[in-house]
Amino acid sequence: MHRSGTAMAWNVFKFCTALRGLGSIMILLVLGVVGVTYYAVVLTNYGPALSQGGFDSLSALTILLLFHFLLAMLLWSYFSVVFTDPGSVPPNWRPSTDEERGESDPLNSLEFDNSNPRVRFCRKCNQPKPSRCHHCSVCGRCVLKMDHHCVWVVNCVGALNYKYFLLFLLYTFLETTLVTLVLMPHFIAFFSDEEIPGTPGTLATTFLAFVLNLAFALSVMGFLIMHISLVAGNTTTIEAYEKKTSGKWRYDLGRKKNFEQVFGMDKRYWFIPGYSEEDLRRMPELQGLEYPSKPDFDSQ
């Protein structure tokens, strides 16, 4: 029994170490897909069409403007997730009086302090942790409102960068869908008897870009739908898994307030990776340490 437990711990350690090692490789992979796509759309197919004049030139200009706008928003959101700390427990943090009352529906009883069963405690970090905070074995620390560790962004997705991650998914889906649609006529031409203009290299790049963007569009669409449902219920991926057998969720305040807890109240900032200073000042939940709950739960 002891050996099996040790072996399992060692396997988890090796898995986490492997995920850390993927860091720069995943970023280069993302940039590689962007590069192939840019070459196929801008340099090979629609850039040269700008000089043709007439409707073809106007159509190419519209596609290129939309392509570059979505690409800029995608990269902005992506690197915001990569370089933004998801949120860590401040040194010497202690729960407030309200938090000491504890949660009426704890997700994991093993996370609570034996001396005070109403205070959540991380045995790996050896410190108390706020509500909705979880320990990441890859990062080796507790992350505020942790959703998951994402190898694509080489970072944890938590309280401080979850909005940026959602925007990254949104703009990736829109960009890859656009590329799939504009390259589809060129892809279909591969299977026709007509002669296709271009060198073997440009044709292969167009084919590869179409396949890659179609695959990403379909896969990201699934993740986007899942996370939209999580935001609507004010739940993270970890919480959704852990509370399958529980009843009501204390943090579900209604779709509008749930949405605002992630994207803020200022509509001007909803679709950019950032928050207004006013939202940061008036919404403590954006900092990841305090979250309002339903009045019926607070009264318990």
PDB file of N, CA and C in Angstrom, residues 185-230:
ATOM      1  N   PRO A 185     -12.926  28.122 -50.071  1.00  0.00           N
ATOM      2  CA  PRO A 185     -12.918  27.996 -51.545  1.00  0.00           C
ATOM      3  C   PRO A 185     -11.585  27.484 -52.083  1.00  0.00           C
ATOM      4  N   HIS A 186     -10.484  27.903 -51.465  1.00  0.00           N
ATOM      5  CA  HIS A 186      -9.164  27.441 -51.908  1.00  0.00           C
ATOM      6  C   HIS A 186      -8.968  25.967 -51.548  1.00  0.00           C
ATOM      7  N   PHE A 187      -9.516  25.552 -50.418  1.00  0.00           N
ATOM      8  CA  PHE A 187      -9.413  24.154 -50.015  1.00  0.00           C
ATOM      9  C   PHE A 187     -10.219  23.264 -50.961  1.00  0.00           C
ATOM     10  N   ILE A 188     -11.422  23.708 -51.294  1.00  0.00           N
ATOM     11  CA  ILE A 188     -12.270  22.935 -52.216  1.00  0.00           C
ATOM     12  C   ILE A 188     -11.616  22.814 -53.589  1.00  0.00           C
ATOM     13  N   ALA A 189     -10.885  23.861 -53.999  1.00  0.00           N
ATOM     14  CA  ALA A 189     -10.238  23.849 -55.311  1.00  0.00           C
ATOM     15  C   ALA A 189      -9.190  22.749 -55.428  1.00  0.00           C
ATOM     16  N   PHE A 190      -8.655  22.288 -54.286  1.00  0.00           N
ATOM     17  CA  PHE A 190      -7.683  21.196 -54.319  1.00  0.00           C
ATOM     18  C   PHE A 190      -8.276  19.924 -54.911  1.00  0.00           C
ATOM     19  N   PHE A 191      -9.571  19.748 -54.776  1.00  0.00           N
ATOM     20  CA  PHE A 191     -10.226  18.507 -55.193  1.00  0.00           C
ATOM     21  C   PHE A 191     -10.957  18.662 -56.527  1.00  0.00           C
ATOM     22  N   SER A 192     -10.706  19.793 -57.205  1.00  0.00           N
ATOM     23  CA  SER A 192     -11.300  20.002 -58.520  1.00  0.00           C
ATOM     24  C   SER A 192     -10.272  19.692 -59.605  1.00  0.00           C
ATOM     25  N   ASP A 193     -10.723  19.659 -60.817  1.00  0.00           N
ATOM     26  CA  ASP A 193      -9.833  19.365 -61.948  1.00  0.00           C
ATOM     27  C   ASP A 193      -9.165  20.614 -62.499  1.00  0.00           C
ATOM     28  N   GLU A 194      -9.567  21.777 -61.967  1.00  0.00           N
ATOM     29  CA  GLU A 194      -8.998  23.022 -62.471  1.00  0.00           C
ATOM     30  C   GLU A 194      -7.564  23.213 -61.966  1.00  0.00           C
ATOM     31  N   GLU A 195      -6.791  23.940 -62.772  1.00  0.00           N
ATOM     32  CA  GLU A 195      -5.412  24.231 -62.374  1.00  0.00           C
ATOM     33  C   GLU A 195      -5.421  25.323 -61.306  1.00  0.00           C
ATOM     34  N   ILE A 196      -4.694  25.103 -60.230  1.00  0.00           N
ATOM     35  CA  ILE A 196      -4.675  26.047 -59.117  1.00  0.00           C
ATOM     36  C   ILE A 196      -3.402  26.878 -59.205  1.00  0.00           C
ATOM     37  N   PRO A 197      -3.533  28.230 -59.202  1.00  0.00           N
ATOM     38  CA  PRO A 197      -2.328  29.075 -59.256  1.00  0.00           C
ATOM     39  C   PRO A 197      -1.552  29.007 -57.947  1.00  0.00           C
ATOM     40  N   GLY A 198      -0.230  29.143 -58.056  1.00  0.00           N
ATOM     41  CA  GLY A 198       0.604  29.126 -56.854  1.00  0.00           C
ATOM     42  C   GLY A 198       1.667  28.057 -56.923  1.00  0.00           C
ATOM     43  N   THR A 199       2.656  28.195 -56.065  1.00  0.00           N
ATOM     44  CA  THR A 199       3.734  27.212 -55.989  1.00  0.00           C
ATOM     45  C   THR A 199       3.313  26.064 -55.079  1.00  0.00           C
ATOM     46  N   PRO A 200       3.986  24.936 -55.138  1.00  0.00           N
ATOM     47  CA  PRO A 200       3.657  23.833 -54.226  1.00  0.00           C
ATOM     48  C   PRO A 200       3.732  24.251 -52.757  1.00  0.00           C
ATOM     49  N   GLY A 201       4.679  25.149 -52.438  1.00  0.00           N
ATOM     50  CA  GLY A 201       4.815  25.595 -51.054  1.00  0.00           C
ATOM     51  C   GLY A 201       3.626  26.410 -50.581  1.00  0.00           C
ATOM     52  N   THR A 202       3.167  27.352 -51.403  1.00  0.00           N
ATOM     53  CA  THR A 202       2.020  28.175 -51.014  1.00  0.00           C
ATOM     54  C   THR A 202       0.743  27.356 -50.960  1.00  0.00           C
ATOM     55  N   LEU A 203       0.597  26.411 -51.855  1.00  0.00           N
ATOM     56  CA  LEU A 203      -0.588  25.556 -51.854  1.00  0.00           C
ATOM     57  C   LEU A 203      -0.612  24.673 -50.610  1.00  0.00           C
ATOM     58  N   ALA A 204       0.545  24.133 -50.246  1.00  0.00           N
ATOM     59  CA  ALA A 204       0.621  23.286 -49.054  1.00  0.00           C
ATOM     60  C   ALA A 204       0.330  24.099 -47.792  1.00  0.00           C
ATOM     61  N   THR A 205       0.821  25.337 -47.763  1.00  0.00           N
ATOM     62  CA  THR A 205       0.574  26.197 -46.606  1.00  0.00           C
ATOM     63  C   THR A 205      -0.907  26.528 -46.474  1.00  0.00           C
ATOM     64  N   THR A 206      -1.566  26.810 -47.589  1.00  0.00           N
ATOM     65  CA  THR A 206      -3.003  27.090 -47.569  1.00  0.00           C
ATOM     66  C   THR A 206      -3.786  25.881 -47.087  1.00  0.00           C
ATOM     67  N   PHE A 207      -3.427  24.715 -47.578  1.00  0.00           N
ATOM     68  CA  PHE A 207      -4.096  23.477 -47.158  1.00  0.00           C
ATOM     69  C   PHE A 207      -3.905  23.256 -45.656  1.00  0.00           C
ATOM     70  N   LEU A 208      -2.678  23.405 -45.182  1.00  0.00           N
ATOM     71  CA  LEU A 208      -2.383  23.191 -43.767  1.00  0.00           C
ATOM     72  C   LEU A 208      -3.107  24.211 -42.889  1.00  0.00           C
ATOM     73  N   ALA A 209      -3.117  25.464 -43.321  1.00  0.00           N
ATOM     74  CA  ALA A 209      -3.777  26.514 -42.536  1.00  0.00           C
ATOM     75  C   ALA A 209      -5.274  26.244 -42.414  1.00  0.00           C
ATOM     76  N   PHE A 210      -5.895  25.792 -43.482  1.00  0.00           N
ATOM     77  CA  PHE A 210      -7.328  25.486 -43.429  1.00  0.00           C
ATOM     78  C   PHE A 210      -7.612  24.354 -42.440  1.00  0.00           C
ATOM     79  N   VAL A 211      -6.842  23.292 -42.515  1.00  0.00           N
ATOM     80  CA  VAL A 211      -7.063  22.132 -41.640  1.00  0.00           C
ATOM     81  C   VAL A 211      -6.844  22.517 -40.177  1.00  0.00           C
ATOM     82  N   LEU A 212      -5.770  23.246 -39.904  1.00  0.00           N
ATOM     83  CA  LEU A 212      -5.470  23.649 -38.527  1.00  0.00           C
ATOM     84  C   LEU A 212      -6.560  24.546 -37.954  1.00  0.00           C
ATOM     85  N   ASN A 213      -6.986  25.540 -38.731  1.00  0.00           N
ATOM     86  CA  ASN A 213      -7.986  26.484 -38.229  1.00  0.00           C
ATOM     87  C   ASN A 213      -9.352  25.834 -38.078  1.00  0.00           C
ATOM     88  N   LEU A 214      -9.694  24.900 -38.950  1.00  0.00           N
ATOM     89  CA  LEU A 214     -10.950  24.168 -38.792  1.00  0.00           C
ATOM     90  C   LEU A 214     -10.920  23.340 -37.522  1.00  0.00           C
ATOM     91  N   ALA A 215      -9.808  22.673 -37.269  1.00  0.00           N
ATOM     92  CA  ALA A 215      -9.687  21.849 -36.059  1.00  0.00           C
ATOM     93  C   ALA A 215      -9.763  22.711 -34.800  1.00  0.00           C
ATOM     94  N   PHE A 216      -9.062  23.851 -34.802  1.00  0.00           N
ATOM     95  CA  PHE A 216      -9.098  24.729 -33.630  1.00  0.00           C
ATOM     96  C   PHE A 216     -10.472  25.350 -33.441  1.00  0.00           C
ATOM     97  N   ALA A 217     -11.130  25.719 -34.518  1.00  0.00           N
ATOM     98  CA  ALA A 217     -12.457  26.329 -34.400  1.00  0.00           C
ATOM     99  C   ALA A 217     -13.436  25.366 -33.748  1.00  0.00           C
ATOM    100  N   LEU A 218     -13.411  24.101 -34.158  1.00  0.00           N
ATOM    101  CA  LEU A 218     -14.336  23.111 -33.600  1.00  0.00           C
ATOM    102  C   LEU A 218     -14.012  22.797 -32.140  1.00  0.00           C
ATOM    103  N   SER A 219     -12.727  22.655 -31.822  1.00  0.00           N
ATOM    104  CA  SER A 219     -12.358  22.311 -30.449  1.00  0.00           C
ATOM    105  C   SER A 219     -12.572  23.479 -29.497  1.00  0.00           C
ATOM    106  N   VAL A 220     -12.197  24.691 -29.921  1.00  0.00           N
ATOM    107  CA  VAL A 220     -12.365  25.870 -29.065  1.00  0.00           C
ATOM    108  C   VAL A 220     -13.843  26.170 -28.849  1.00  0.00           C
ATOM    109  N   MET A 221     -14.670  25.902 -29.842  1.00  0.00           N
ATOM    110  CA  MET A 221     -16.106  26.126 -29.688  1.00  0.00           C
ATOM    111  C   MET A 221     -16.655  25.331 -28.508  1.00  0.00           C
ATOM    112  N   GLY A 222     -16.200  24.083 -28.352  1.00  0.00           N
ATOM    113  CA  GLY A 222     -16.641  23.265 -27.224  1.00  0.00           C
ATOM    114  C   GLY A 222     -16.213  23.851 -25.895  1.00  0.00           C
ATOM    115  N   PHE A 223     -14.945  24.286 -25.802  1.00  0.00           N
ATOM    116  CA  PHE A 223     -14.453  24.905 -24.566  1.00  0.00           C
ATOM    117  C   PHE A 223     -15.189  26.206 -24.276  1.00  0.00           C
ATOM    118  N   LEU A 224     -15.466  26.984 -25.319  1.00  0.00           N
ATOM    119  CA  LEU A 224     -16.138  28.264 -25.132  1.00  0.00           C
ATOM    120  C   LEU A 224     -17.553  28.069 -24.596  1.00  0.00           C
ATOM    121  N   ILE A 225     -18.268  27.111 -25.152  1.00  0.00           N
ATOM    122  CA  ILE A 225     -19.625  26.819 -24.678  1.00  0.00           C
ATOM    123  C   ILE A 225     -19.587  26.363 -23.230  1.00  0.00           C
ATOM    124  N   MET A 226     -18.621  25.514 -22.881  1.00  0.00           N
ATOM    125  CA  MET A 226     -18.512  25.023 -21.514  1.00  0.00           C
ATOM    126  C   MET A 226     -18.260  26.168 -20.542  1.00  0.00           C
ATOM    127  N   HIS A 227     -17.337  27.074 -20.898  1.00  0.00           N
ATOM    128  CA  HIS A 227     -17.000  28.159 -19.980  1.00  0.00           C
ATOM    129  C   HIS A 227     -18.103  29.212 -19.912  1.00  0.00           C
ATOM    130  N   ILE A 228     -18.877  29.374 -20.970  1.00  0.00           N
ATOM    131  CA  ILE A 228     -20.034  30.268 -20.893  1.00  0.00           C
ATOM    132  C   ILE A 228     -21.038  29.751 -19.874  1.00  0.00           C
ATOM    133  N   SER A 229     -21.232  28.447 -19.866  1.00  0.00           N
ATOM    134  CA  SER A 229     -22.148  27.853 -18.879  1.00  0.00           C
ATOM    135  C   SER A 229     -21.588  27.978 -17.466  1.00  0.00           C
ATOM    136  N   LEU A 230     -20.259  27.893 -17.312  1.00  0.00           N
ATOM    137  CA  LEU A 230     -19.646  28.054 -15.995  1.00  0.00           C
ATOM    138  C   LEU A 230     -19.802  29.481 -15.489  1.00  0.00           C
TER     139      LEU A 230
END
